[in-house]
Amino acid sequence: MRKQVTQNLGFGLLFLCITTALFFLGTIIYFITVRGVRILSWDFLTEVPKEAMTAGGVAPAIMGTFYLTVGSIIIALPLGVACAIYLTEYSPRSFVVNIIRMSINNLAGVPSVVFGLFGLAVFVKLFGFGVSVFSGCCTLGILVLPQIISAAQEALLAVPQSYREASLALGATHWQTIRSTVLPTALPGIMTGAILSIGRVAGETAPILFTAATFYMRGFPKSIFSEVMALPYHIYALMTEGTHPEQQTQIAYGCALILLFLVLSISAAAIILRQRQRKGYE
Amino acid sequence: MDRLKEKIYKWIFTLLAFASLFFLVGITLTLFIEGLPAFQEVGFFDFILGQDWYPTYSPPDYGILPLILGTLWVTIGAVLICVPIGVGSALFINEIAGKRLKSILKPIIEILAGIPSIVYGFFGMVIVAPFIQKLLNLPVGLTAFTGSLMLGIMATPTVCSISEDALSCVPRSFREASLAVGATRWQTLTKVTFPAAASGISTSIILGMSRAVGETMTVLMVTGGAAVIPHTFFQAVRPMTSTIAAEMGEAVMGSTHYHALFGIGLILFFITFIFNIIAELISRRFRLKLGLGR
């Protein structure tokens, strides 16, 4: 009898935990949606900011986030996939490979603001790219590299060993096997990894703080060496700079809603895709 | 011909695989090159243990103890929130929720883990801080407690997701054996499943801590930014990350201030580095213990 009571109490406690977690997270999404929807309109999405950030839209910030995201994935995806191919297909289990694995894990844990410092010292100052789209893309690219590598590794490891053996038995070389058998099979998994990291990059603020972002622009960036506005940074700037906190907070709600919607729908798509794939292999 | 091609491809991949090692070394070197002058100019102990951070006064003070303590307080507060809730949620998803509920909850938690930190910061600033200010009758709502609360909520999905992974690594036979000898589900959970997954769960806690220490935007927006040594949870603090983010824009390149900010970055880097190594060692032992290989 007492056992049953303890069990019910315990289960109740755990239920409380998950409801608390979901309640807090739900509250955040609820408030931002309800208050953000008020300001959202077609003009808000397509216009440039006007009247010292108190009116107009946030189109340059949306485009800036788009440029930064696409650019960093272009940099990180080939590098990450190549690294994963080496680790799963070529690597002899050696000391060197262990060191690479360690450094990937550690790179994944480095705080994002430290990536920002690195970007500032190396891309902005040392290489002279300045505060620009390009510096931002490089910094963000390095930031997501570990995530892309581990997703690609997982996808490559899920390819059944028999596929490789069949290909090699037909006389294909190692590289031909990788190119025509392993990669196409692993591609969906690699893509979901890439989509997940898009969600991550789109929301990052600290790394672009001193490498790419600017508060105010009249239009869109002219080249990859000009500064950009970006949604996450724009929220921060609206809340900490400027002289019209009332209107600025409204605009910030709008930006937060757009960002939240973008990031959550991207990661939802990737996670649902991934779940389907995992089922497929089982 | 083919042989040569094979060799070339292998070399290309080998080279590219070293990229992450290269970047890690690059980051370490950069932090040392730009950060070490601060330790020399200010003095190692004056820098780390100095109690005043007034980088723009004359003469300036570059003591980062208030910043380190700010990070420490906020992190401890966040861990106190995210660990019980996160681990509890993981246990619920893994042990109590049925197959159907689990297949809904797990992805939801994973999706929520992706909410950008700036959104937490923004929400903390416009909703939570005024609420806390009114509730507790404080002069300002931007305090270490607000920061801990937001960070704690933010790290919960991460802790939950990784803990759940650890729990689902525990072989079914462990549970079946326990139930077969007459233990209740709760006894099985507390005496068998949880201990078996404990080191995997502790990895999740360390990674959650590492995330809290390194988080920037949220603490920058909600902790108030006063570089003083904290005495209670309900006063403004200035953690290390937010100091870098807030002041880097104004610091003149090559000045002591600039180097000091890199010095803070270097210390942050080492803290998270140590966390990661501990997490990795624990998770390796965990996999060995459950007989999962490497």
Coordinates of C-alpha atoms in Angstrom, one line a residue:
Chain A
M1 CA 0.0 0.0 0.0
R2 CA 2.7 2.5 1.1
K3 CA 4.7 1.6 -2.0
Q4 CA 1.7 2.6 -4.1
V5 CA 1.4 5.9 -2.4
T6 CA 5.1 6.7 -2.8
Q7 CA 4.9 5.8 -6.5
N8 CA 1.9 8.1 -7.0
L9 CA 3.6 10.9 -5.2
G10 CA 6.8 10.4 -7.2
F11 CA 5.0 10.2 -10.5
G12 CA 3.0 13.3 -9.6
L13 CA 6.3 15.2 -8.9
L14 CA 7.7 14.2 -12.2
F15 CA 4.5 15.3 -13.9
L16 CA 4.8 18.6 -12.1
C17 CA 8.4 19.0 -13.5
I18 CA 7.3 18.6 -17.1
T19 CA 4.3 20.8 -16.8
T20 CA 6.4 23.5 -15.2
A21 CA 8.9 23.4 -18.0
L22 CA 6.2 23.4 -20.7
F23 CA 4.3 26.2 -18.8
F24 CA 7.3 28.5 -18.8
L25 CA 8.3 27.9 -22.4
G26 CA 4.7 28.2 -23.5
T27 CA 4.3 31.5 -21.6
I28 CA 7.3 32.9 -23.5
I29 CA 5.9 31.9 -26.9
Y30 CA 2.4 33.0 -25.9
F31 CA 3.4 36.6 -24.9
I32 CA 5.7 37.1 -27.8
T33 CA 3.1 35.9 -30.3
V34 CA 0.2 37.9 -28.8
R35 CA 2.1 41.1 -28.6
G36 CA 4.1 40.7 -31.8
V37 CA 1.1 40.0 -34.0
R38 CA -0.2 43.5 -33.2
I39 CA 2.5 45.2 -35.1
L40 CA 3.0 42.6 -37.9
S41 CA 1.9 43.7 -41.3
W42 CA 3.0 43.4 -44.9
D43 CA 4.7 46.8 -44.6
F44 CA 6.5 45.7 -41.4
L45 CA 8.1 42.8 -43.3
T46 CA 9.0 44.7 -46.5
E47 CA 9.8 48.3 -45.6
V48 CA 13.0 49.8 -44.3
P49 CA 13.1 51.4 -40.9
K50 CA 11.9 55.0 -40.8
E51 CA 11.9 58.0 -38.4
A52 CA 14.7 57.0 -36.1
M53 CA 13.5 53.4 -35.7
T54 CA 10.1 54.3 -34.5
A55 CA 8.2 53.4 -37.7
G56 CA 8.6 51.5 -40.9
G57 CA 9.6 47.9 -41.2
V58 CA 12.5 45.6 -40.6
A59 CA 13.2 44.2 -44.1
P60 CA 16.9 44.9 -43.9
A61 CA 17.2 43.0 -40.7
I62 CA 15.3 40.0 -42.2
M63 CA 17.5 40.0 -45.3
G64 CA 20.6 40.4 -43.2
T65 CA 19.8 37.4 -41.1
F66 CA 19.2 35.5 -44.4
Y67 CA 22.6 36.5 -45.8
L68 CA 24.4 35.6 -42.6
T69 CA 22.7 32.3 -42.4
V70 CA 23.2 31.2 -46.0
G71 CA 26.8 32.4 -46.0
S72 CA 27.8 30.6 -42.9
I73 CA 26.2 27.4 -44.0
I74 CA 28.0 27.6 -47.4
I75 CA 31.2 27.8 -45.4
A76 CA 30.5 25.2 -42.8
L77 CA 28.6 22.5 -44.7
P78 CA 31.4 21.4 -47.1
L79 CA 34.0 21.5 -44.4
G80 CA 31.8 19.7 -41.9
V81 CA 30.8 17.0 -44.3
A82 CA 34.4 16.4 -45.4
C83 CA 35.5 16.1 -41.8
A84 CA 32.7 13.7 -41.1
I85 CA 33.6 11.6 -44.2
Y86 CA 37.2 11.4 -43.0
L87 CA 36.2 10.4 -39.5
T88 CA 33.8 7.7 -40.5
E89 CA 35.1 6.4 -43.8
Y90 CA 38.9 6.9 -43.8
S91 CA 39.9 7.3 -40.2
P92 CA 42.1 4.6 -38.8
R93 CA 41.4 4.5 -35.1
S94 CA 44.4 6.4 -34.1
F95 CA 45.7 9.0 -31.7
V96 CA 45.3 11.8 -34.3
V97 CA 41.6 10.9 -34.9
N98 CA 41.0 11.0 -31.1
I99 CA 42.5 14.5 -31.0
I100 CA 40.3 15.6 -33.8
R101 CA 37.2 14.2 -32.0
M102 CA 38.3 16.0 -28.8
S103 CA 38.7 19.3 -30.6
I104 CA 35.3 19.0 -32.2
N105 CA 33.7 18.3 -28.9
N106 CA 35.5 21.2 -27.2
L107 CA 34.8 23.6 -30.1
A108 CA 31.1 22.8 -29.6
G109 CA 31.3 24.0 -26.0
V110 CA 33.1 27.3 -26.6
P111 CA 30.8 30.2 -25.5
S112 CA 29.4 32.1 -28.5
V113 CA 30.8 35.4 -27.3
V114 CA 34.3 33.9 -27.5
F115 CA 33.7 33.0 -31.1
G116 CA 32.8 36.7 -31.5
L117 CA 36.2 37.7 -30.0
F118 CA 38.0 35.3 -32.3
G119 CA 36.1 36.7 -35.3
L120 CA 36.9 40.3 -34.2
A121 CA 40.7 39.6 -33.8
V122 CA 41.1 37.4 -36.8
F123 CA 38.6 38.2 -39.5
V124 CA 37.8 41.8 -38.7
K125 CA 41.2 43.0 -37.7
L126 CA 44.0 40.6 -38.8
F127 CA 42.6 39.7 -42.2
G128 CA 41.1 43.2 -42.6
F129 CA 37.6 42.1 -43.7
G130 CA 36.2 44.8 -41.3
V131 CA 32.8 44.6 -39.7
S132 CA 31.1 42.9 -42.6
V133 CA 28.7 40.2 -43.8
F134 CA 31.8 38.1 -44.7
S135 CA 33.4 38.3 -41.2
G136 CA 30.1 37.4 -39.7
C137 CA 29.6 34.4 -42.0
C138 CA 33.1 33.1 -41.2
T139 CA 32.5 33.5 -37.5
L140 CA 29.1 31.8 -37.5
G141 CA 30.4 29.1 -39.9
I142 CA 33.0 28.1 -37.4
L143 CA 30.4 28.2 -34.6
V144 CA 28.1 25.7 -36.3
L145 CA 30.9 23.5 -37.7
P146 CA 30.9 21.0 -34.8
Q147 CA 27.1 20.6 -35.0
I148 CA 27.3 19.9 -38.7
I149 CA 30.1 17.4 -38.3
S150 CA 28.3 15.4 -35.6
A151 CA 25.0 15.4 -37.6
A152 CA 26.9 14.3 -40.8
Q153 CA 28.7 11.6 -38.8
E154 CA 25.5 10.2 -37.4
A155 CA 24.0 10.1 -40.9
L156 CA 27.1 8.4 -42.3
L157 CA 27.3 5.8 -39.5
A158 CA 23.6 4.9 -40.2
V159 CA 24.5 3.7 -43.7
P160 CA 24.6 -0.1 -43.5
Q161 CA 28.0 -1.6 -43.8
S162 CA 26.7 -4.0 -46.4
Y163 CA 26.1 -1.1 -48.9
R164 CA 29.8 -0.3 -48.7
E165 CA 30.8 -4.0 -49.0
A166 CA 28.5 -4.5 -52.0
S167 CA 30.0 -1.5 -53.8
L168 CA 33.6 -2.5 -53.1
A169 CA 32.8 -6.1 -54.2
L170 CA 31.7 -4.8 -57.6
G171 CA 35.1 -3.3 -58.0
A172 CA 34.4 0.3 -57.1
T173 CA 37.3 2.1 -55.5
H174 CA 37.0 3.6 -52.0
W175 CA 36.2 7.1 -53.3
Q176 CA 33.7 5.8 -55.8
T177 CA 32.0 3.9 -53.0
I178 CA 31.8 7.0 -50.9
R179 CA 30.6 9.2 -53.7
S180 CA 28.0 7.0 -55.4
T181 CA 26.8 4.8 -52.5
V182 CA 27.5 6.2 -49.1
L183 CA 26.9 9.9 -49.6
P184 CA 23.6 9.6 -51.5
T185 CA 22.3 7.3 -48.8
A186 CA 23.4 9.6 -46.0
L187 CA 22.3 12.8 -47.8
P188 CA 18.8 13.2 -46.1
G189 CA 20.4 12.8 -42.7
I190 CA 23.1 15.3 -43.5
M191 CA 20.5 17.8 -44.8
T192 CA 18.4 17.6 -41.6
G193 CA 21.6 18.4 -39.7
A194 CA 22.3 21.3 -41.9
I195 CA 18.7 22.6 -41.5
L196 CA 19.0 22.3 -37.7
S197 CA 22.2 24.4 -37.8
I198 CA 20.4 27.0 -39.9
G199 CA 18.0 27.5 -37.0
R200 CA 20.9 27.9 -34.6
V201 CA 22.8 30.4 -36.8
A202 CA 19.7 32.5 -37.4
G203 CA 19.2 33.2 -33.7
E204 CA 22.8 33.8 -32.7
T205 CA 23.6 37.3 -31.5
A206 CA 26.8 37.4 -29.6
P207 CA 29.2 36.3 -32.4
I208 CA 27.9 39.0 -34.8
L209 CA 27.9 41.7 -32.2
F210 CA 31.3 42.9 -33.1
T211 CA 31.9 41.1 -36.4
A212 CA 28.9 42.0 -38.6
A213 CA 26.0 43.7 -37.1
T214 CA 24.9 47.3 -37.2
F215 CA 21.8 49.0 -35.7
Y216 CA 20.7 51.1 -38.5
M217 CA 20.9 51.0 -42.3
R218 CA 18.9 52.8 -44.9
G219 CA 18.9 49.9 -47.3
F220 CA 20.4 46.5 -47.9
P221 CA 24.1 45.7 -47.7
K222 CA 25.9 46.6 -51.0
S223 CA 28.6 43.9 -50.9
I224 CA 29.8 41.1 -48.7
F225 CA 32.2 43.6 -47.1
S226 CA 29.5 46.0 -45.8
E227 CA 27.8 45.9 -42.4
V228 CA 24.4 44.3 -42.0
M229 CA 21.4 44.5 -39.8
A230 CA 20.3 41.2 -38.3
L231 CA 17.1 40.3 -36.6
P232 CA 18.5 39.1 -33.2
Y233 CA 20.9 42.0 -33.0
H234 CA 18.1 44.4 -33.9
I235 CA 16.0 43.2 -31.0
Y236 CA 18.9 43.9 -28.6
A237 CA 19.7 47.3 -30.2
L238 CA 16.0 48.4 -30.0
M239 CA 15.9 47.6 -26.3
T240 CA 19.2 49.2 -25.4
E241 CA 19.7 52.1 -27.8
G242 CA 17.6 54.9 -29.3
T243 CA 15.3 57.4 -27.7
H244 CA 11.8 56.1 -28.1
P245 CA 11.5 53.1 -25.9
E246 CA 7.7 52.8 -26.3
Q247 CA 7.6 52.4 -30.1
Q248 CA 10.9 50.6 -30.1
T249 CA 9.6 47.9 -27.7
Q250 CA 6.7 47.3 -30.1
I251 CA 9.0 46.9 -33.0
A252 CA 11.2 44.5 -30.9
Y253 CA 8.1 42.4 -30.2
G254 CA 7.5 42.1 -34.0
C255 CA 11.2 41.2 -34.6
A256 CA 11.1 38.6 -31.8
L257 CA 8.0 37.0 -33.2
I258 CA 9.5 36.8 -36.7
L259 CA 12.7 35.3 -35.3
L260 CA 10.9 32.9 -33.1
F261 CA 8.7 31.8 -35.9
L262 CA 11.6 31.4 -38.3
V263 CA 13.8 29.4 -35.9
L264 CA 11.1 27.2 -34.5
S265 CA 9.6 26.3 -37.8
I266 CA 13.1 25.5 -39.2
S267 CA 14.0 23.3 -36.3
A268 CA 10.6 21.7 -36.2
A269 CA 10.9 20.8 -39.8
A270 CA 14.4 19.3 -39.2
I271 CA 13.4 17.4 -36.1
I272 CA 10.3 15.9 -37.6
L273 CA 12.3 14.9 -40.7
R274 CA 14.9 13.3 -38.6
Q275 CA 12.4 11.3 -36.6
R276 CA 11.0 9.9 -39.8
Q277 CA 14.4 9.0 -41.1
R278 CA 15.3 7.2 -37.9
K279 CA 12.2 5.2 -38.1
G280 CA 13.1 4.4 -41.7
Y281 CA 16.4 2.8 -40.7
E282 CA 14.7 0.7 -38.0
Chain B
M1 CA 45.7 6.5 -62.3
D2 CA 42.9 5.5 -60.0
R3 CA 45.4 4.8 -57.2
L4 CA 46.7 8.3 -57.4
K5 CA 43.2 9.7 -57.4
E6 CA 42.3 7.7 -54.3
K7 CA 45.4 9.0 -52.6
I8 CA 44.6 12.6 -53.5
Y9 CA 41.0 12.3 -52.2
K10 CA 42.2 10.8 -49.0
W11 CA 44.7 13.6 -48.5
I12 CA 42.0 16.2 -49.2
F13 CA 39.7 14.7 -46.6
T14 CA 42.5 14.3 -44.1
L15 CA 43.4 18.0 -44.5
L16 CA 39.9 19.2 -44.2
A17 CA 39.3 17.0 -41.1
F18 CA 42.0 19.0 -39.4
A19 CA 39.9 22.2 -39.8
S20 CA 38.2 22.0 -36.4
L21 CA 41.5 21.2 -34.7
F22 CA 42.9 24.2 -36.6
F23 CA 40.1 26.5 -35.5
L24 CA 40.3 25.4 -31.9
V25 CA 44.0 26.0 -31.8
G26 CA 43.4 29.3 -33.6
I27 CA 40.9 30.4 -31.0
T28 CA 43.2 29.4 -28.2
L29 CA 46.1 31.3 -29.7
T30 CA 44.1 34.4 -30.4
L31 CA 42.8 34.5 -26.8
F32 CA 46.4 34.1 -25.5
I33 CA 47.9 36.6 -27.8
E34 CA 45.3 39.3 -27.2
G35 CA 44.5 38.3 -23.6
L36 CA 47.9 37.7 -21.9
P37 CA 49.0 41.3 -22.1
A38 CA 46.2 42.1 -19.7
F39 CA 47.6 39.7 -17.1
Q40 CA 51.0 41.3 -17.6
E41 CA 49.8 44.9 -17.5
V42 CA 47.4 44.6 -14.6
G43 CA 49.2 41.8 -12.8
F44 CA 47.9 38.3 -12.5
F45 CA 46.4 38.5 -9.1
D46 CA 45.2 42.1 -9.4
F47 CA 43.4 41.0 -12.5
I48 CA 41.7 37.9 -11.2
L49 CA 41.2 38.9 -7.6
G50 CA 40.8 42.7 -8.0
Q51 CA 37.6 43.9 -6.5
D52 CA 36.9 46.9 -8.7
W53 CA 36.1 46.9 -12.4
Y54 CA 36.2 50.6 -13.6
P55 CA 37.9 50.3 -17.0
T56 CA 37.0 53.8 -18.2
Y57 CA 37.9 55.7 -15.1
S58 CA 41.3 57.4 -14.7
P59 CA 43.2 55.7 -13.2
P60 CA 41.3 52.6 -14.4
D61 CA 40.7 49.5 -12.4
Y62 CA 40.8 46.1 -14.0
G63 CA 39.7 43.7 -11.3
I64 CA 37.4 41.0 -12.6
L65 CA 36.4 39.3 -9.3
P66 CA 33.0 41.0 -9.4
L67 CA 32.5 39.6 -12.9
I68 CA 33.6 36.1 -12.0
L69 CA 31.3 36.2 -9.0
G70 CA 28.5 37.5 -11.1
T71 CA 28.9 34.6 -13.5
L72 CA 29.1 32.2 -10.5
W73 CA 25.9 33.4 -8.9
V74 CA 23.9 33.5 -12.0
T75 CA 25.1 30.0 -13.0
I76 CA 24.4 28.5 -9.6
G77 CA 20.9 29.9 -9.7
A78 CA 20.3 28.6 -13.2
V79 CA 21.5 25.2 -12.3
L80 CA 19.2 25.1 -9.3
I81 CA 16.3 25.7 -11.6
C82 CA 17.2 23.7 -14.7
V83 CA 18.5 20.5 -13.1
P84 CA 15.5 19.4 -11.1
I85 CA 13.0 20.5 -13.7
G86 CA 15.0 19.2 -16.7
V87 CA 15.9 15.8 -15.1
G88 CA 12.4 15.4 -13.7
S89 CA 10.9 16.1 -17.2
A90 CA 13.3 13.6 -18.7
L91 CA 12.3 10.9 -16.2
F92 CA 8.7 11.7 -16.9
I93 CA 9.1 11.4 -20.7
N94 CA 11.2 8.2 -20.5
E95 CA 9.5 6.3 -17.7
I96 CA 5.9 7.5 -17.3
A97 CA 4.7 8.8 -20.6
G98 CA 3.4 6.2 -22.9
K99 CA 4.9 5.6 -26.3
R100 CA 2.5 8.0 -28.0
L101 CA 3.0 10.9 -25.5
K102 CA 6.7 10.3 -25.6
S103 CA 6.8 10.6 -29.4
I104 CA 5.1 14.0 -29.0
L105 CA 6.9 15.4 -26.0
K106 CA 10.5 14.5 -27.0
P107 CA 10.4 16.5 -30.3
I108 CA 8.6 19.4 -28.6
I109 CA 11.4 19.6 -26.0
E110 CA 14.0 19.4 -28.8
I111 CA 12.3 22.2 -30.8
L112 CA 12.1 24.4 -27.7
A113 CA 15.8 23.9 -27.1
G114 CA 16.3 26.0 -30.2
I115 CA 14.6 29.2 -29.0
P116 CA 17.3 31.8 -29.5
S117 CA 18.9 33.3 -26.4
I118 CA 18.0 36.8 -27.5
V119 CA 14.3 35.9 -27.2
Y120 CA 14.8 34.9 -23.6
G121 CA 16.7 38.1 -22.9
F122 CA 14.0 40.2 -24.5
F123 CA 11.2 38.4 -22.7
G124 CA 13.1 38.7 -19.4
M125 CA 13.6 42.4 -19.9
V126 CA 10.0 43.3 -20.9
I127 CA 7.9 40.8 -18.9
V128 CA 9.8 39.1 -16.1
A129 CA 11.9 41.9 -14.7
P130 CA 8.9 44.3 -14.2
F131 CA 7.0 41.4 -12.7
I132 CA 9.7 40.5 -10.3
Q133 CA 10.2 44.1 -9.4
K134 CA 6.6 44.5 -8.4
L135 CA 6.3 41.1 -6.8
L136 CA 9.2 41.5 -4.5
N137 CA 9.1 45.2 -4.2
L138 CA 12.6 45.8 -5.5
P139 CA 14.1 49.1 -6.8
V140 CA 14.9 47.4 -10.1
G141 CA 13.8 44.1 -11.6
L142 CA 17.1 43.5 -13.5
T143 CA 18.9 41.3 -10.9
A144 CA 21.0 38.1 -10.7
F145 CA 17.8 36.3 -9.8
T146 CA 16.1 37.4 -13.0
G147 CA 19.2 36.2 -14.9
S148 CA 19.2 32.9 -13.2
L149 CA 15.5 32.4 -13.8
M150 CA 15.8 33.1 -17.5
L151 CA 19.0 31.0 -17.9
G152 CA 17.4 28.2 -16.0
I153 CA 14.3 28.1 -18.2
M154 CA 16.6 28.3 -21.2
A155 CA 18.8 25.4 -20.2
T156 CA 15.9 23.2 -19.1
P157 CA 15.2 21.7 -22.6
T158 CA 18.9 21.0 -23.1
V159 CA 19.3 19.2 -19.8
C160 CA 16.0 17.3 -20.4
S161 CA 16.9 16.2 -23.9
I162 CA 20.4 15.0 -23.0
S163 CA 19.2 13.3 -19.8
E164 CA 16.4 11.6 -21.8
D165 CA 19.0 10.2 -24.2
A166 CA 21.0 8.8 -21.3
L167 CA 17.9 7.2 -19.8
S168 CA 17.0 5.6 -23.1
C169 CA 20.5 4.1 -23.3
V170 CA 19.7 2.0 -20.2
P171 CA 19.0 -1.5 -21.5
R172 CA 15.4 -2.8 -21.2
S173 CA 16.7 -5.9 -19.4
F174 CA 17.7 -3.8 -16.4
R175 CA 14.1 -2.6 -15.9
E176 CA 12.6 -6.0 -16.7
A177 CA 14.9 -7.7 -14.2
S178 CA 13.8 -5.3 -11.5
L179 CA 10.1 -5.5 -12.2
A180 CA 10.4 -9.3 -12.3
V181 CA 11.6 -9.5 -8.8
G182 CA 8.6 -7.6 -7.6
A183 CA 9.8 -3.9 -7.5
T184 CA 7.2 -1.2 -8.3
R185 CA 7.8 1.1 -11.2
W186 CA 8.9 3.8 -8.9
Q187 CA 11.4 1.6 -7.1
T188 CA 12.7 0.4 -10.5
L189 CA 13.1 4.0 -11.5
T190 CA 14.8 5.3 -8.4
K191 CA 16.9 2.2 -7.6
V192 CA 17.8 0.8 -11.0
T193 CA 17.2 3.1 -14.0
F194 CA 18.3 6.3 -12.4
P195 CA 21.5 5.0 -10.9
A196 CA 22.3 3.3 -14.2
A197 CA 21.9 6.5 -16.1
A198 CA 23.3 8.8 -13.4
S199 CA 26.6 9.5 -15.1
G200 CA 24.9 10.2 -18.4
I201 CA 22.6 12.6 -16.5
S202 CA 25.5 14.3 -14.8
T203 CA 26.9 14.9 -18.3
S204 CA 23.7 16.7 -19.2
I205 CA 24.1 18.8 -16.0
I206 CA 27.6 19.8 -16.8
L207 CA 26.7 20.7 -20.3
G208 CA 23.8 22.7 -19.0
M209 CA 26.2 24.5 -16.6
S210 CA 28.6 25.1 -19.4
R211 CA 25.8 26.6 -21.5
A212 CA 24.8 28.9 -18.6
V213 CA 28.4 30.1 -18.0
G214 CA 28.8 30.9 -21.7
E215 CA 25.4 32.4 -22.4
T216 CA 25.7 36.1 -23.3
M217 CA 22.6 37.9 -24.7
T218 CA 20.2 36.8 -22.0
V219 CA 22.4 37.8 -19.1
L220 CA 23.4 41.0 -20.9
M221 CA 19.8 42.1 -21.1
V222 CA 18.4 40.9 -17.7
T223 CA 21.1 41.0 -15.0
G224 CA 21.3 44.8 -14.8
G225 CA 25.0 45.1 -15.5
A226 CA 26.4 46.5 -12.3
A227 CA 30.0 45.4 -11.8
V228 CA 29.8 45.0 -8.0
I229 CA 30.5 41.9 -5.8
P230 CA 27.0 40.4 -5.3
H231 CA 25.7 40.0 -1.7
T232 CA 22.1 38.8 -2.5
F233 CA 20.4 37.3 -5.5
F234 CA 18.2 40.4 -5.8
Q235 CA 20.8 42.8 -6.9
A236 CA 22.2 43.7 -10.3
V237 CA 25.4 41.8 -11.4
R238 CA 27.6 41.9 -14.5
P239 CA 28.7 38.4 -15.6
M240 CA 31.8 37.9 -17.6
T241 CA 30.1 37.2 -20.9
S242 CA 28.0 40.3 -20.8
T243 CA 31.0 42.5 -19.9
I244 CA 32.7 41.4 -23.1
A245 CA 29.6 42.0 -25.1
A246 CA 28.8 45.3 -23.6
E247 CA 32.2 46.9 -23.6
M248 CA 34.0 45.5 -26.7
G249 CA 32.4 48.1 -28.9
E250 CA 34.0 51.0 -26.9
A251 CA 37.4 49.5 -26.1
V252 CA 40.2 51.0 -28.1
M253 CA 42.1 48.3 -30.0
G254 CA 45.4 47.5 -28.2
S255 CA 44.4 49.2 -25.0
T256 CA 44.6 47.5 -21.6
H257 CA 40.8 47.5 -21.6
Y258 CA 40.8 45.6 -25.0
H259 CA 43.3 43.1 -23.7
A260 CA 41.4 42.7 -20.4
L261 CA 38.2 41.8 -22.3
F262 CA 40.2 39.1 -24.2
G263 CA 41.6 38.0 -20.9
I264 CA 38.1 37.5 -19.6
G265 CA 37.4 35.5 -22.8
L266 CA 40.4 33.4 -22.1
I267 CA 39.2 32.6 -18.6
L268 CA 35.7 31.7 -20.0
F269 CA 37.3 29.5 -22.6
F270 CA 39.2 27.6 -19.9
I271 CA 36.1 27.2 -17.7
T272 CA 34.0 25.7 -20.5
F273 CA 37.0 23.7 -21.7
I274 CA 37.3 22.0 -18.3
F275 CA 33.6 21.4 -18.2
N276 CA 33.6 19.7 -21.6
I277 CA 36.5 17.5 -20.7
I278 CA 34.8 16.4 -17.5
A279 CA 31.6 15.8 -19.4
E280 CA 33.4 13.7 -22.0
L281 CA 35.3 11.6 -19.4
I282 CA 32.0 10.9 -17.6
S283 CA 30.1 10.0 -20.7
R284 CA 32.9 7.7 -21.9
R285 CA 32.7 5.8 -18.5
F286 CA 29.0 5.7 -18.8
R287 CA 29.0 4.0 -22.2
L288 CA 31.6 1.5 -20.9
K289 CA 29.5 0.8 -17.8
L290 CA 26.4 -0.1 -19.8
G291 CA 28.5 -2.1 -22.3
L292 CA 27.8 0.1 -25.2
G293 CA 31.3 0.3 -26.5
R294 CA 32.9 3.7 -27.4

